[in-house]
Short mmCIF file of C-alpha atoms in Angstrom, two decimals:
data_model
loop_
_atom_site.label_atom_id
_atom_site.label_comp_id
_atom_site.label_asym_id
_atom_site.label_seq_id
_atom_site.Cartn_x
_atom_site.Cartn_y
_atom_site.Cartn_z
CA MET A 1 152.92 18.20 -149.22
CA VAL A 2 154.81 19.76 -152.15
CA GLU A 3 152.99 16.97 -154.80
CA ARG A 4 149.81 18.06 -153.35
CA GLU A 5 150.41 21.89 -154.11
CA ARG A 6 151.82 21.04 -157.64
CA ASP A 7 148.27 19.45 -158.43
CA GLU A 8 146.61 21.79 -157.05
CA GLY A 9 148.40 24.58 -158.86
CA GLU A 10 148.20 21.79 -162.60
CA ALA A 11 144.22 22.50 -161.03
CA MET A 12 144.35 25.99 -160.88
CA ALA A 13 146.14 26.53 -165.02
CA VAL A 14 142.91 23.73 -166.53
CA TYR A 15 139.81 25.06 -164.97
CA GLY A 16 140.85 28.02 -162.69
CA PRO A 17 141.24 29.17 -158.67
CA ARG A 18 138.88 27.07 -156.80
CA HIS A 19 137.17 28.33 -153.44
CA VAL A 20 133.85 26.21 -154.19
CA GLY A 21 133.51 22.32 -153.33
CA GLY A 22 132.02 19.82 -155.25
CA ASP A 23 128.27 20.99 -155.14
CA GLU A 24 129.40 24.01 -156.29
CA ALA A 25 131.05 23.45 -159.05
CA VAL A 26 128.30 21.35 -160.88
CA GLU A 27 127.07 23.68 -160.60
CA GLY A 28 128.60 27.00 -161.56
CA GLU A 29 128.82 23.60 -165.14
CA ALA A 30 125.22 23.85 -165.28
CA VAL A 31 124.71 27.50 -165.27
CA VAL A 32 127.65 27.60 -168.06
CA VAL A 33 125.55 25.03 -170.46
CA ALA A 34 122.05 26.54 -168.82
CA ALA A 35 124.07 30.40 -170.78
CA ALA A 36 125.26 27.88 -173.37
CA ALA A 37 121.45 26.89 -174.21
CA ALA A 38 119.48 30.05 -174.15
CA ALA A 39 122.57 31.65 -176.43
CA ALA A 40 121.53 28.71 -178.75
CA GLY A 41 117.53 29.60 -177.88
CA GLU A 42 118.10 33.62 -178.34
CA LYS A 43 120.15 32.88 -181.70
CA ASP A 44 117.12 30.56 -182.81
CA GLU A 45 114.44 32.53 -182.06
CA GLY A 46 116.46 35.67 -183.58
CA GLU A 47 116.03 33.37 -186.69
CA ARG A 48 112.40 32.78 -186.43
CA ASP A 49 112.13 36.29 -185.96
CA ASP A 50 113.77 37.57 -188.80
CA GLU A 51 112.23 34.84 -190.99
CA ILE A 52 108.65 35.28 -190.42
CA GLU A 53 109.42 39.03 -191.01
CA ARG A 54 111.07 38.09 -194.52
CA ASP A 55 107.25 35.76 -194.76
CA GLY A 56 104.96 39.35 -193.58
CA GLU A 57 106.59 40.68 -196.22
CA GLU A 58 106.51 38.73 -198.90
CA GLU A 59 102.51 38.78 -197.90
CA ARG A 60 102.82 42.91 -198.25
CA LYS A 61 104.20 43.07 -201.59
CA GLU A 62 101.75 40.00 -203.08
CA ASN A 63 98.63 41.90 -201.51
CA ASP A 64 99.95 44.98 -203.17
CA GLY A 65 100.52 43.53 -206.30
CA GLU A 66 97.01 41.94 -206.19
CA GLU A 67 95.87 45.01 -204.86
CA ALA A 68 97.42 47.13 -207.55
CA GLU A 69 95.96 44.74 -210.52
CA LYS A 70 92.40 45.42 -209.24
CA GLU A 71 93.20 48.69 -209.95
CA LYS A 72 94.21 47.79 -212.76
CA LYS A 73 91.02 46.07 -212.78
CA ASP A 74 88.83 48.18 -212.35
CA GLN A 75 89.93 51.29 -214.45
CA GLU A 76 90.31 49.53 -217.06
CA ASP A 77 86.58 48.35 -216.63
CA MET A 78 85.68 51.97 -216.04
CA GLU A 79 87.16 53.25 -219.24
CA ASP A 80 85.34 50.81 -220.98
CA TRP A 81 81.40 51.70 -219.45
CA SER A 82 79.43 53.90 -221.65
CA GLU A 83 77.64 57.55 -220.10
CA THR A 84 75.05 55.91 -219.42
CA ARG A 85 77.22 53.41 -216.76
CA LEU A 86 78.90 55.48 -215.37
CA ALA A 87 75.04 57.66 -214.88
CA ILE A 88 73.67 54.64 -213.64
CA ALA A 89 76.38 54.73 -211.45
CA GLU A 90 76.58 57.83 -209.42
CA LEU A 91 72.69 57.74 -209.63
CA SER A 92 72.11 54.26 -208.07
CA PRO A 93 73.42 55.46 -203.42
CA ILE A 94 71.01 58.42 -203.51
CA SER A 95 67.62 56.52 -205.02
CA ARG A 96 67.58 53.93 -202.24
CA GLY A 97 64.72 56.20 -200.39
CA LYS A 98 66.32 59.12 -200.01
CA MET A 99 64.85 61.53 -202.84
CA SER A 100 62.99 63.14 -200.22
CA SER A 101 66.16 64.30 -198.84
CA PRO A 102 68.05 67.95 -200.75
CA PRO A 103 69.26 66.93 -204.30
CA PRO A 104 72.94 66.63 -203.24
CA THR A 105 75.51 69.01 -204.97
CA LEU A 106 77.61 66.32 -206.46
CA PRO A 107 76.06 63.75 -208.23
CA PHE A 108 74.68 66.78 -209.97
CA LEU A 109 77.66 68.44 -211.30
CA SER A 110 79.12 64.48 -212.40
CA ILE A 111 75.66 64.27 -213.99
CA SER A 112 76.31 66.65 -215.37
CA LEU A 113 79.85 66.76 -217.05
CA LEU A 114 78.79 63.01 -218.32
CA LEU A 115 75.99 65.47 -220.25
CA LEU A 116 78.65 67.03 -221.77
CA GLN A 117 80.39 63.71 -223.22
CA VAL A 118 76.95 63.16 -224.17
CA LEU A 119 76.80 66.60 -226.13
CA ASP A 120 80.23 65.85 -228.12
CA LYS A 121 78.87 62.43 -228.88
CA ILE A 122 76.25 64.32 -231.09
CA GLY A 123 78.33 67.16 -232.84
CA PRO A 124 78.91 70.22 -233.15
CA THR A 125 75.36 70.77 -233.16
CA MET A 126 75.26 71.41 -229.72
CA ALA A 127 77.94 73.59 -229.05
CA VAL A 128 76.08 76.14 -228.00
CA LEU A 129 74.02 73.44 -225.54
CA ARG A 130 77.83 71.99 -224.94
CA LEU A 131 78.51 76.10 -224.23
CA ASP A 132 76.58 76.29 -221.87
CA VAL A 133 76.81 73.50 -219.92
CA GLN A 134 79.78 73.76 -219.24
CA ARG A 135 79.81 76.95 -218.26
CA ASN A 136 77.13 76.08 -215.90
CA ILE A 137 78.45 73.69 -214.14
CA GLU A 138 81.33 75.70 -213.66
CA ARG A 139 80.08 78.54 -211.45
CA LEU A 140 78.40 75.40 -209.60
CA GLN A 141 81.73 73.86 -209.26
CA GLU A 142 83.50 77.47 -207.87
CA LEU A 143 81.07 77.91 -205.44
CA TYR A 144 80.42 74.02 -204.19
CA LEU A 145 84.45 74.83 -203.83
CA LEU A 146 84.00 77.85 -201.51
CA ASP A 147 82.67 76.29 -198.49
CA PRO A 148 81.84 71.70 -199.85
CA SER A 149 80.45 71.48 -195.89
CA LYS A 150 78.09 74.42 -196.60
CA TYR A 151 77.39 73.52 -200.12
CA SER A 152 76.62 70.00 -199.58
CA THR A 153 73.52 70.02 -202.04
CA LEU A 154 71.59 72.46 -204.34
CA THR A 155 69.25 74.07 -202.76
CA ALA A 156 72.04 75.79 -199.88
CA MET A 157 73.32 76.99 -203.31
CA VAL A 158 69.76 77.92 -204.55
CA GLU A 159 69.09 79.62 -201.27
CA LYS A 160 71.65 81.89 -200.48
CA GLU A 161 71.48 83.14 -203.22
CA ALA A 162 67.62 83.64 -203.15
CA ASP A 163 68.38 85.27 -199.66
CA GLU A 164 70.45 87.71 -201.63
CA GLY A 165 68.28 88.55 -203.86
CA THR A 166 70.39 87.00 -207.11
CA ALA A 167 69.21 84.66 -207.93
CA ARG A 168 67.09 85.46 -210.76
CA LYS A 169 70.38 87.15 -212.21
CA ALA A 170 71.59 85.27 -215.69
CA ASP A 171 74.82 85.07 -214.06
CA SER A 172 73.43 83.24 -210.58
CA CYS A 173 73.75 79.60 -209.37
CA ALA A 174 69.88 78.99 -209.31
CA ARG A 175 70.25 79.74 -213.51
CA ALA A 176 73.07 77.04 -213.54
CA VAL A 177 71.45 74.69 -211.63
CA LEU A 178 67.81 75.25 -213.26
CA TRP A 179 69.36 75.49 -216.91
CA LEU A 180 71.86 71.38 -216.01
CA THR A 181 68.66 70.28 -214.73
CA ARG A 182 66.37 71.09 -217.93
CA SER A 183 69.48 69.81 -220.24
CA MET A 184 69.41 66.77 -218.14
CA ASP A 185 65.30 66.56 -218.95
CA PHE A 186 66.36 66.99 -222.68
CA THR A 187 69.05 63.74 -222.56
CA VAL A 188 66.10 61.29 -220.57
CA ALA A 189 63.87 62.85 -223.46
CA LEU A 190 66.36 61.47 -226.22
CA LEU A 191 67.12 58.05 -224.32
CA GLN A 192 63.98 57.47 -223.88
CA ARG A 193 63.38 57.66 -227.89
CA LEU A 194 66.37 55.99 -229.20
CA GLU A 195 64.71 53.06 -226.66
CA ASP A 196 61.61 52.79 -227.57
CA GLU A 197 62.32 50.19 -230.72
CA GLU A 198 59.18 50.55 -232.25
CA GLY A 199 58.49 53.49 -231.83
CA SER A 200 61.67 54.91 -232.92
CA GLU A 201 63.78 52.77 -235.83
CA HIS A 202 62.78 53.90 -238.41
CA GLN A 203 63.33 57.33 -237.52
CA SER A 204 67.03 59.46 -237.94
CA LEU A 205 68.98 61.06 -234.66
CA ALA A 206 68.20 64.49 -236.11
CA GLN A 207 64.63 63.41 -236.29
CA LEU A 208 64.80 62.26 -232.39
CA VAL A 209 66.75 65.64 -230.91
CA GLU A 210 64.06 67.07 -232.46
CA ALA A 211 61.31 65.64 -230.85
CA ALA A 212 63.45 65.47 -227.14
CA TYR A 213 63.99 69.39 -228.08
CA LYS A 214 59.86 70.35 -228.45
CA VAL A 215 59.04 68.88 -224.82
CA SER A 216 62.43 69.42 -223.31
CA LEU A 217 63.82 72.77 -224.02
CA LYS A 218 62.06 74.65 -226.90
CA PRO A 219 59.60 75.23 -224.54
CA TRP A 220 62.39 77.56 -222.27
CA HIS A 221 63.63 78.64 -224.80
CA GLY A 222 63.43 81.98 -225.99
CA TRP A 223 63.17 83.69 -230.29
CA ILE A 224 67.26 83.89 -230.35
CA ALA A 225 67.68 80.23 -228.58
CA SER A 226 65.62 78.53 -231.14
CA ALA A 227 66.76 79.57 -234.33
CA ALA A 228 70.48 78.64 -233.10
CA SER A 229 68.84 75.44 -231.96
CA LYS A 230 66.97 74.42 -235.96
CA ILE A 231 70.30 75.23 -237.54
CA ALA A 232 72.31 72.41 -235.50
CA MET A 233 69.90 70.09 -236.01
CA LYS A 234 70.94 69.53 -239.51
CA LEU A 235 74.89 69.13 -238.52
CA ILE A 236 73.79 65.49 -236.59
CA PRO A 237 75.48 62.61 -237.29
CA GLU A 238 73.70 58.97 -238.00
CA ARG A 239 71.89 57.17 -235.50
CA LYS A 240 74.38 53.79 -235.15
CA VAL A 241 77.42 55.45 -235.12
CA PHE A 242 75.61 58.03 -232.04
CA VAL A 243 74.78 54.70 -230.06
CA GLY A 244 77.81 53.17 -231.19
CA TRP A 245 79.32 55.67 -229.13
CA LEU A 246 76.81 56.06 -226.00
CA VAL A 247 77.51 51.72 -225.71
CA GLY A 248 81.16 52.00 -225.51
CA LYS A 249 82.06 48.34 -226.38
CA ASP A 250 79.26 46.19 -227.50
CA PRO A 251 77.64 48.63 -230.18
CA SER A 252 74.02 47.22 -230.13
CA HIS A 253 70.44 48.23 -228.94
CA SER A 254 70.01 45.54 -226.93
CA VAL A 255 72.69 47.12 -224.96
CA LEU A 256 71.52 50.16 -225.00
CA LYS A 257 68.11 48.67 -223.83
CA ASP A 258 68.98 48.15 -220.85
CA ASP A 259 71.67 50.52 -219.79
CA ILE A 260 68.44 53.12 -220.59
CA GLU A 261 66.44 51.00 -218.49
CA ARG A 262 68.36 51.11 -215.24
CA LEU A 263 69.04 54.65 -215.33
CA VAL A 264 65.61 56.25 -216.54
CA PRO A 265 63.87 55.32 -213.61
CA LEU A 266 67.10 56.54 -211.46
CA LEU A 267 67.97 59.40 -212.98
CA GLN A 268 63.47 60.82 -212.82
CA PRO A 269 63.04 61.10 -209.79
CA PHE A 270 66.46 62.96 -209.35
CA LEU A 271 65.29 65.47 -211.82
CA VAL A 272 62.01 65.85 -210.59
CA ALA A 273 62.91 66.48 -206.48
CA ILE A 274 65.36 68.98 -208.32
CA HIS A 275 62.11 70.52 -210.37
CA GLY A 276 60.35 71.35 -206.79
CA MET A 277 63.27 72.51 -205.26
CA LEU A 278 63.36 75.41 -207.33
CA ALA A 279 59.66 75.25 -207.66
CA LYS A 280 59.31 76.52 -204.48
CA PHE A 281 61.76 79.25 -204.98
CA ARG A 282 59.21 80.37 -208.09
CA LEU A 283 62.32 79.96 -210.16
CA ASP A 284 60.88 76.82 -212.71
CA ARG A 285 59.71 79.27 -215.15
CA LEU A 286 62.51 80.84 -215.61
CA LYS A 287 62.55 81.19 -219.52
CA SER A 288 65.58 82.27 -221.54
CA THR A 289 66.63 84.95 -224.67
#
């Protein structure tokens, strides 16, 4: 009896108090083993989650790096583009069967800003025209920013002033649209003459500019503007220099020819649509002083 109690006491010290039978003890050990296995499984799963997260982070960093590199390359490509190629990029989306809709404001402003760069490259001879173009752009930008949704088309701008009776005023947006469009007519006429290699290869840039001016702007200029233009013709740079500026890093006639052949068919319908809109409001015959 005493020995049995001693054996039970030793067992209690080793295994703890026993209140269950043999089968229950085995089951208890199985539970312990299962719990240990579960703990190990949770640890493995946690490690896998950490590994997946690390892989995902590395993949995100890699993708961000590739995207940043692509943006940098696109930016460099855009910087290499000439004004004609930028204009093509602006006009292409609206040329796909949409010329019957009201002329959109933003592409018109974008092309107008590119026109400024072309005038800059012609040189100080175009300073007066450039100043007018810049003022007209700013006038349209100011109205557009008042309500971009309402003034998303040039028609909406002109119609507003027509209803108010201010469309014919010297500082109206309607006149700004009219003269910017005529300036683009001048640009198209000049580019077409530059592209006509056979008919203009022996002509200077000054001669080409004067010919383009006569068919686009001169009919609408008063004597003051016409006199200023005659003086400006004397300051035009050499033709090769101007062509090099236009085509960017590849100053060859073939590049300019290809760009013009793509641009003119896009720009002309756009300008025709604007002239048609202005004619509906009887604004297409206005002249300057």
